[in-house]
Coordinates of C-alpha atoms and ligand atoms in Angstrom, one line a residue:
M1 CA 167.2 251.3 114.2
A2 CA 165.4 248.9 111.8
H3 CA 162.2 251.0 111.8
A4 CA 161.3 253.3 108.9
K5 CA 162.2 256.2 111.3
S6 CA 164.6 258.7 109.6
R7 CA 168.1 258.5 110.8
T8 CA 169.2 260.7 113.7
Q9 CA 171.7 263.4 113.2
A10 CA 174.3 261.3 115.0
E11 CA 173.7 258.3 112.7
E12 CA 174.0 260.6 109.6
L13 CA 177.3 262.1 110.9
I14 CA 178.7 258.7 111.8
S15 CA 178.1 257.3 108.3
I16 CA 179.8 260.3 106.7
E17 CA 182.8 259.9 109.0
E18 CA 183.0 256.2 108.2
R19 CA 182.9 256.9 104.5
W20 CA 185.4 259.8 104.4
G21 CA 187.6 259.5 107.4
A22 CA 190.4 256.9 107.9
H23 CA 189.5 254.2 110.3
N24 CA 192.5 254.4 112.7
Y25 CA 190.2 254.7 115.8
H26 CA 187.2 252.7 117.0
P27 CA 185.2 255.4 118.8
L28 CA 182.1 255.0 120.8
D29 CA 179.1 256.2 118.8
V30 CA 178.5 259.4 120.6
V31 CA 178.8 262.6 118.5
V32 CA 179.7 265.4 120.8
E33 CA 178.6 268.9 119.9
H34 CA 179.5 270.9 123.0
A35 CA 180.9 270.5 126.5
S36 CA 181.3 272.3 129.7
G37 CA 183.3 271.2 132.8
A38 CA 182.9 267.5 133.3
W39 CA 179.9 267.1 131.0
V40 CA 179.6 266.7 127.2
Y41 CA 176.4 267.0 125.1
D42 CA 175.7 265.1 121.8
V43 CA 174.1 266.4 118.6
D44 CA 170.8 264.8 119.7
G45 CA 170.7 266.6 123.0
R46 CA 171.9 263.8 125.3
K47 CA 174.2 264.6 128.2
Y48 CA 177.1 262.5 129.4
L49 CA 179.7 262.6 132.2
D50 CA 183.1 262.5 130.6
C51 CA 185.2 260.0 132.4
L52 CA 188.1 259.9 129.9
S53 CA 188.9 263.7 129.7
A54 CA 190.5 263.1 126.2
Y55 CA 193.1 260.8 127.8
S56 CA 193.7 263.4 130.6
A57 CA 194.2 266.4 128.3
V58 CA 191.1 268.0 129.8
N59 CA 192.1 267.9 133.5
Q60 CA 191.0 271.5 133.9
G61 CA 187.5 270.6 132.5
H62 CA 186.0 271.3 129.1
C63 CA 186.1 274.9 127.9
H64 CA 187.4 276.3 131.2
P65 CA 186.4 280.0 131.0
R66 CA 189.9 281.3 132.0
I67 CA 191.6 279.2 129.4
I68 CA 189.1 280.0 126.7
Q69 CA 189.5 283.7 127.6
A70 CA 193.2 283.5 127.2
L71 CA 192.8 281.6 123.8
K72 CA 190.4 284.3 122.5
E73 CA 192.5 287.3 123.7
Q74 CA 195.7 285.9 122.2
A75 CA 194.0 284.8 119.0
E76 CA 193.1 288.4 118.4
R77 CA 196.7 289.6 119.1
V78 CA 199.1 287.3 117.3
T79 CA 199.0 283.5 116.8
L80 CA 202.2 282.5 115.1
T81 CA 205.5 284.2 114.6
S82 CA 207.6 281.1 114.1
R83 CA 210.8 280.9 116.1
A84 CA 212.5 283.0 113.4
F85 CA 211.3 285.9 115.6
R86 CA 210.7 286.2 119.3
N87 CA 207.2 286.6 120.8
D88 CA 206.1 288.1 124.1
Q89 CA 204.4 284.9 125.4
L90 CA 207.2 282.4 125.0
P91 CA 209.5 283.8 127.7
R92 CA 206.7 284.0 130.2
F93 CA 205.6 280.4 129.4
V94 CA 209.0 278.8 129.6
S95 CA 209.9 280.6 132.9
E96 CA 206.6 279.8 134.5
L97 CA 206.6 276.1 133.5
A98 CA 210.3 275.6 134.5
R99 CA 209.6 277.1 137.9
A100 CA 206.4 275.1 138.4
C101 CA 208.4 271.9 137.8
G102 CA 211.5 273.0 139.7
M103 CA 213.6 272.8 136.6
E104 CA 215.9 275.1 134.6
M105 CA 214.8 275.0 131.0
V106 CA 211.9 274.3 128.7
L107 CA 211.8 273.3 125.0
P108 CA 208.2 273.7 123.7
M109 CA 206.7 271.5 121.1
N110 CA 203.2 270.6 120.0
T111 CA 202.1 267.0 120.4
G112 CA 203.2 264.5 123.0
A113 CA 205.0 262.3 120.5
E114 CA 207.1 265.3 119.3
A115 CA 208.1 266.0 122.8
V116 CA 209.1 262.3 123.3
E117 CA 211.2 262.5 120.1
T118 CA 212.8 265.7 121.4
A119 CA 213.7 264.0 124.7
I120 CA 215.2 261.1 122.7
K121 CA 217.3 263.5 120.7
A122 CA 218.4 265.5 123.8
S123 CA 219.3 262.3 125.6
R124 CA 221.4 260.9 122.8
R125 CA 223.3 264.1 122.2
W126 CA 223.8 264.5 126.0
G127 CA 225.2 260.9 125.9
Y128 CA 227.7 261.8 123.2
T129 CA 228.8 265.2 124.3
R130 CA 228.6 264.9 128.1
K131 CA 228.9 261.2 128.9
G132 CA 231.4 260.4 126.2
I133 CA 229.4 257.5 124.6
P134 CA 231.0 256.6 121.2
L135 CA 229.1 258.3 118.4
G136 CA 226.3 256.3 117.0
Q137 CA 226.2 253.9 120.0
A138 CA 223.8 255.5 122.4
E139 CA 221.2 253.2 124.0
I140 CA 217.9 254.1 125.6
I141 CA 216.2 251.7 128.0
V142 CA 212.4 251.5 127.6
C143 CA 209.8 249.3 129.3
E144 CA 207.6 246.6 128.0
N145 CA 204.0 247.7 127.3
N146 CA 205.1 251.3 127.0
F147 CA 203.1 253.9 125.2
H148 CA 205.0 257.0 124.1
G149 CA 203.2 258.0 120.9
R150 CA 202.9 257.1 117.3
T151 CA 205.9 258.2 115.3
T152 CA 207.9 255.5 113.5
T153 CA 210.8 255.7 116.0
I154 CA 208.5 255.5 119.0
T155 CA 206.3 252.7 117.7
G156 CA 209.5 250.9 116.8
F157 CA 210.3 250.4 120.5
S158 CA 206.7 249.5 121.4
S159 CA 206.0 245.9 122.4
E160 CA 202.4 246.1 121.1
P161 CA 202.1 244.5 117.7
L162 CA 198.9 246.5 117.0
Y163 CA 201.0 249.7 117.1
K164 CA 203.9 248.6 114.9
D165 CA 202.9 245.8 112.5
G166 CA 203.7 246.8 109.0
F167 CA 205.3 250.1 109.9
G168 CA 209.0 249.0 109.9
P169 CA 211.9 249.3 109.4
F170 CA 212.5 250.9 112.8
T171 CA 215.1 253.0 114.5
P172 CA 217.8 251.0 116.4
G173 CA 219.2 252.0 119.8
F174 CA 216.4 250.9 122.2
V175 CA 216.5 248.1 124.8
T176 CA 213.4 246.8 126.4
I177 CA 213.0 245.6 130.0
P178 CA 210.0 244.6 132.1
F179 CA 208.1 247.5 133.7
G180 CA 208.6 248.0 137.4
D181 CA 211.7 245.9 138.0
A182 CA 214.7 248.0 139.2
E183 CA 217.0 245.0 139.3
T184 CA 216.6 244.3 135.6
L185 CA 217.1 248.0 134.9
E186 CA 220.4 247.9 136.7
R187 CA 221.5 244.8 134.8
A188 CA 220.4 246.3 131.4
L189 CA 222.6 249.4 131.8
T190 CA 225.9 249.5 129.8
A191 CA 228.5 252.2 129.2
S192 CA 226.5 253.2 126.2
T193 CA 223.2 253.8 128.0
C194 CA 222.2 257.5 127.9
A195 CA 218.7 257.3 129.3
F196 CA 215.9 255.4 130.9
L197 CA 212.6 256.4 129.3
F198 CA 209.5 255.4 131.3
E199 CA 205.9 256.2 132.3
P200 CA 205.5 256.4 136.1
I201 CA 202.1 254.7 135.6
Q202 CA 201.5 252.9 132.3
C203 CA 198.1 254.2 131.3
E204 CA 197.5 252.8 127.8
A205 CA 198.8 249.4 129.0
G206 CA 195.8 249.3 131.4
I207 CA 196.7 251.6 134.4
L208 CA 199.7 249.6 135.5
I209 CA 201.1 250.9 138.7
P210 CA 204.7 249.8 139.5
P211 CA 205.6 248.3 142.8
D212 CA 206.2 250.9 145.6
G213 CA 209.8 252.0 145.6
F214 CA 210.4 251.4 141.9
L215 CA 210.6 255.0 140.9
R216 CA 212.9 255.8 143.8
D217 CA 215.1 252.8 143.0
A218 CA 215.2 253.5 139.3
A219 CA 216.2 257.2 140.0
A220 CA 219.0 256.1 142.4
I221 CA 220.4 253.6 139.9
C222 CA 220.3 256.1 137.0
R223 CA 221.9 258.8 139.1
R224 CA 224.7 256.5 140.2
E225 CA 225.4 255.2 136.7
R226 CA 225.0 258.6 135.0
V227 CA 222.0 257.7 133.0
L228 CA 219.2 260.3 132.4
L229 CA 215.9 259.5 134.1
V230 CA 213.4 260.5 131.4
A231 CA 209.8 260.6 132.7
D232 CA 207.0 260.6 130.2
E233 CA 204.3 262.4 132.2
I234 CA 202.2 263.3 129.3
Q235 CA 199.2 261.5 130.7
T236 CA 200.1 261.1 134.4
G237 CA 201.3 264.7 134.9
L238 CA 199.7 267.9 135.8
G239 CA 197.6 266.8 138.7
R240 CA 196.0 263.6 137.3
T241 CA 197.4 261.2 139.9
G242 CA 197.0 263.5 142.9
H243 CA 200.4 265.1 142.6
L244 CA 201.7 267.7 140.1
L245 CA 203.8 264.8 138.7
A246 CA 203.3 261.1 139.3
C247 CA 207.0 260.9 140.1
H248 CA 206.5 263.1 143.1
A249 CA 204.6 260.3 144.9
E250 CA 208.1 258.9 145.6
N251 CA 209.8 262.3 145.8
V252 CA 211.6 261.6 142.5
Q253 CA 212.6 264.5 140.3
P254 CA 213.3 263.3 136.8
D255 CA 216.3 264.6 134.8
V256 CA 214.1 265.1 131.8
L257 CA 210.3 265.6 132.1
I258 CA 208.0 265.2 129.1
L259 CA 204.6 267.0 129.3
G260 CA 201.7 267.4 126.9
K261 CA 198.0 266.8 127.0
A262 CA 196.7 268.8 130.0
L263 CA 199.5 271.4 129.4
S264 CA 196.8 273.2 127.4
G265 CA 193.8 272.0 129.2
G266 CA 192.5 270.4 126.0
T267 CA 192.2 273.5 123.9
Y268 CA 195.3 273.4 121.7
P269 CA 198.2 271.0 121.2
V270 CA 201.0 272.1 123.5
S271 CA 203.9 269.8 124.7
A272 CA 207.2 270.5 126.2
V273 CA 210.5 268.9 127.4
V274 CA 211.4 270.3 130.8
S275 CA 215.0 269.7 132.1
S276 CA 218.3 271.1 133.2
R277 CA 220.5 273.5 131.4
E278 CA 223.1 270.7 131.1
V279 CA 220.6 268.6 129.0
L280 CA 218.7 271.2 127.0
D281 CA 221.9 273.1 126.1
V282 CA 222.8 270.3 123.8
F283 CA 220.5 272.0 121.3
R284 CA 222.2 274.7 119.3
P285 CA 220.5 276.9 116.7
G286 CA 219.5 274.7 113.8
S287 CA 219.8 271.4 115.6
H288 CA 216.0 271.1 116.4
G289 CA 212.8 273.0 115.8
S290 CA 209.2 273.2 115.0
T291 CA 207.2 275.8 113.1
Y292 CA 204.4 275.9 115.6
G293 CA 206.4 274.9 118.7
G294 CA 206.3 277.8 121.3
N295 CA 203.9 279.9 119.3
P296 CA 202.3 282.7 121.2
L297 CA 198.8 281.2 121.1
A298 CA 200.0 277.9 122.5
C299 CA 202.1 279.7 125.2
A300 CA 199.2 282.0 126.3
V301 CA 196.9 279.0 126.5
A302 CA 199.4 276.9 128.4
R303 CA 200.1 279.7 130.9
A304 CA 196.3 279.9 131.6
A305 CA 196.1 276.1 131.9
L306 CA 198.9 276.0 134.4
R307 CA 197.4 278.9 136.4
V308 CA 194.1 277.0 136.6
L309 CA 195.9 273.8 137.9
E310 CA 197.6 275.8 140.6
E311 CA 194.8 278.2 141.7
E312 CA 192.1 275.6 141.7
R313 CA 194.5 273.2 143.5
L314 CA 193.6 270.4 141.0
A315 CA 196.3 268.0 142.2
E316 CA 195.0 268.1 145.8
R317 CA 191.5 267.8 144.5
S318 CA 192.5 264.8 142.4
Q319 CA 194.0 263.1 145.5
E320 CA 191.0 263.7 147.7
L321 CA 188.3 262.9 145.2
G322 CA 190.3 260.0 143.8
A323 CA 190.7 258.4 147.2
W324 CA 187.0 258.7 147.9
L325 CA 186.1 257.3 144.5
L326 CA 188.4 254.3 144.8
Y327 CA 187.0 253.6 148.2
E328 CA 183.4 253.6 146.8
L329 CA 184.3 251.6 143.8
R330 CA 185.9 248.9 145.8
K331 CA 182.4 248.2 147.3
L332 CA 181.4 247.1 143.8
H333 CA 181.5 243.3 143.7
H334 CA 180.9 241.5 140.5
P335 CA 182.3 238.2 139.3
H336 CA 183.8 239.9 136.2
I337 CA 185.8 242.5 138.2
N338 CA 189.3 241.3 138.9
E339 CA 190.9 244.4 140.4
I340 CA 190.3 248.1 141.0
R341 CA 193.4 250.2 141.3
G342 CA 194.3 253.9 141.0
R343 CA 196.2 257.0 142.0
G344 CA 194.2 260.2 142.3
L345 CA 191.5 260.4 139.6
L346 CA 193.3 257.9 137.4
I347 CA 191.5 254.6 138.1
G348 CA 191.4 251.3 136.3
I349 CA 188.7 248.7 136.7
E350 CA 190.3 245.5 135.5
L351 CA 187.8 242.9 134.3
L352 CA 188.2 239.2 133.6
G353 CA 186.8 239.7 130.1
P354 CA 186.4 242.5 127.5
A355 CA 185.7 246.0 128.8
R356 CA 184.1 247.3 125.6
P357 CA 180.5 245.9 126.3
Y358 CA 180.6 247.7 129.7
C359 CA 181.8 251.0 128.1
E360 CA 178.9 250.7 125.6
R361 CA 176.4 250.0 128.5
L362 CA 177.8 253.0 130.5
K363 CA 177.4 255.2 127.4
D364 CA 173.7 254.3 127.4
L365 CA 173.7 255.2 131.1
G366 CA 175.2 258.7 130.3
V367 CA 178.8 257.9 131.2
L368 CA 181.7 258.1 128.7
C369 CA 184.7 256.0 129.3
K370 CA 186.9 254.0 127.1
E371 CA 188.4 250.5 127.4
T372 CA 192.1 250.4 127.7
H373 CA 194.1 247.4 126.8
D374 CA 190.9 245.4 126.1
H375 CA 189.9 244.4 129.6
V376 CA 190.4 247.6 131.7
I377 CA 187.9 250.4 132.1
R378 CA 189.7 253.6 132.7
L379 CA 188.0 256.3 134.8
A380 CA 189.7 259.6 134.5
P381 CA 187.2 262.4 134.8
P382 CA 188.2 266.1 134.6
L383 CA 189.8 267.1 137.9
I384 CA 187.3 269.9 138.4
I385 CA 184.5 267.4 138.8
E386 CA 182.1 267.8 141.7
Q387 CA 181.8 265.0 144.3
E388 CA 178.1 264.7 143.6
D389 CA 178.8 263.9 140.0
L390 CA 181.2 261.2 141.2
A391 CA 178.5 259.8 143.5
W392 CA 176.2 259.7 140.5
L393 CA 178.9 257.9 138.5
V394 CA 179.2 255.3 141.2
G395 CA 175.5 254.7 141.0
Q396 CA 175.7 254.3 137.2
L397 CA 178.5 251.8 137.5
R398 CA 176.5 249.9 140.1
T399 CA 173.7 249.7 137.5
A400 CA 176.1 248.7 134.7
F401 CA 177.4 245.8 136.8
E402 CA 174.0 244.7 138.0
N403 CA 173.8 241.6 135.9
Ligands
LIG501 C1 199.1 260.5 124.8 C2 200.5 260.1 125.1 C3 201.6 260.3 124.3 C4 201.5 260.9 122.9 O1 200.9 262.2 122.9 P1 200.3 262.7 121.5 O2 199.9 264.1 121.8 O3 199.1 261.9 121.2 O4 201.3 262.6 120.5 C5 202.8 259.9 124.7 N1 203.0 259.4 125.9 C6 202.0 259.1 126.8 C7 202.2 258.5 128.1 C8 200.7 259.5 126.4 O5 199.7 259.2 127.2

């Protein structure tokens, strides 16, 4: 504001953040103070519908009472033992998660990127010890436009200059193919390939959905050639796309499943690699670890988050509400809208120009969403959202696209 009016609390906080915090993000200027369910409230008392859900970490909704209860109760018991000792929550968490995913073993970590790194290590060691790949030769196939996190190894096999410029040298051993093309995958495989690492839907790349049959074909090729199918479901998993896992849409069960984000319902960093005994048994004491990985607080929170997903049938809810929302959105006609696509409550509105101005306009209309890959508006509200809130969202979008 150019007026003499004193700065709002939000403006004050933003200027402090800009001065003292590193500028590795370009957030919308809304300063959230508290949140509940699908709604967040800023320091100046304004209310917004959250249509990002912290990149699908908050599938269960903000501050879900059962998850917060578990967090509080465990916080008062014991929070960290390190894996030097055992704790009573870890065995419950790993068995419950493995069963929910139809798998045999779990290796808990903290952030998504760490779980991806863990899956890379597991795949390589499996390649050497089980497949007989010559030591130091293992190759992992990845897809163009992938997003798997921000470590140096992971950004090294990204195709996005923004993620990697100036951060090299990078880790060798990765081969990039186009996303969604099973024939190229087949041709890219060599005797040294240990794994194919992919996202079933590329979210950060702009909600890119592969052609029907790709997941099934890729799974069949990998099985035949003895290559591990490693699905990064950190963002697509746990109900977001209308299934427990996005791979389930084509009845594909990955060999290695990477989870994070909604595994804790947005309350605490919890990630995991979920796989078979054959794969995860490559780790022996001392070969991998994390001080906080599998800590009792994380395990208690994740157990509650999983229970909420199941008991509130959030995958089914996502499928039903997502289908309704997609149908309603497709009635929006505007010369700037190129395509609207989605699975469950993961929807992308692809524009012909930049999406940021629309996200800014939507913010002023009480809707929080974030552009992805410049020209796509991602809509991914918490899965607990009410249909009437989605109807209100459709109205706000109609207003945003009015001129
Ligand atoms: C968010 C995300 C990651 C990285 O998770 P962090 O917790 O931010 O490290 C990896 N893969 C996918 C698909 C993601 O969406």
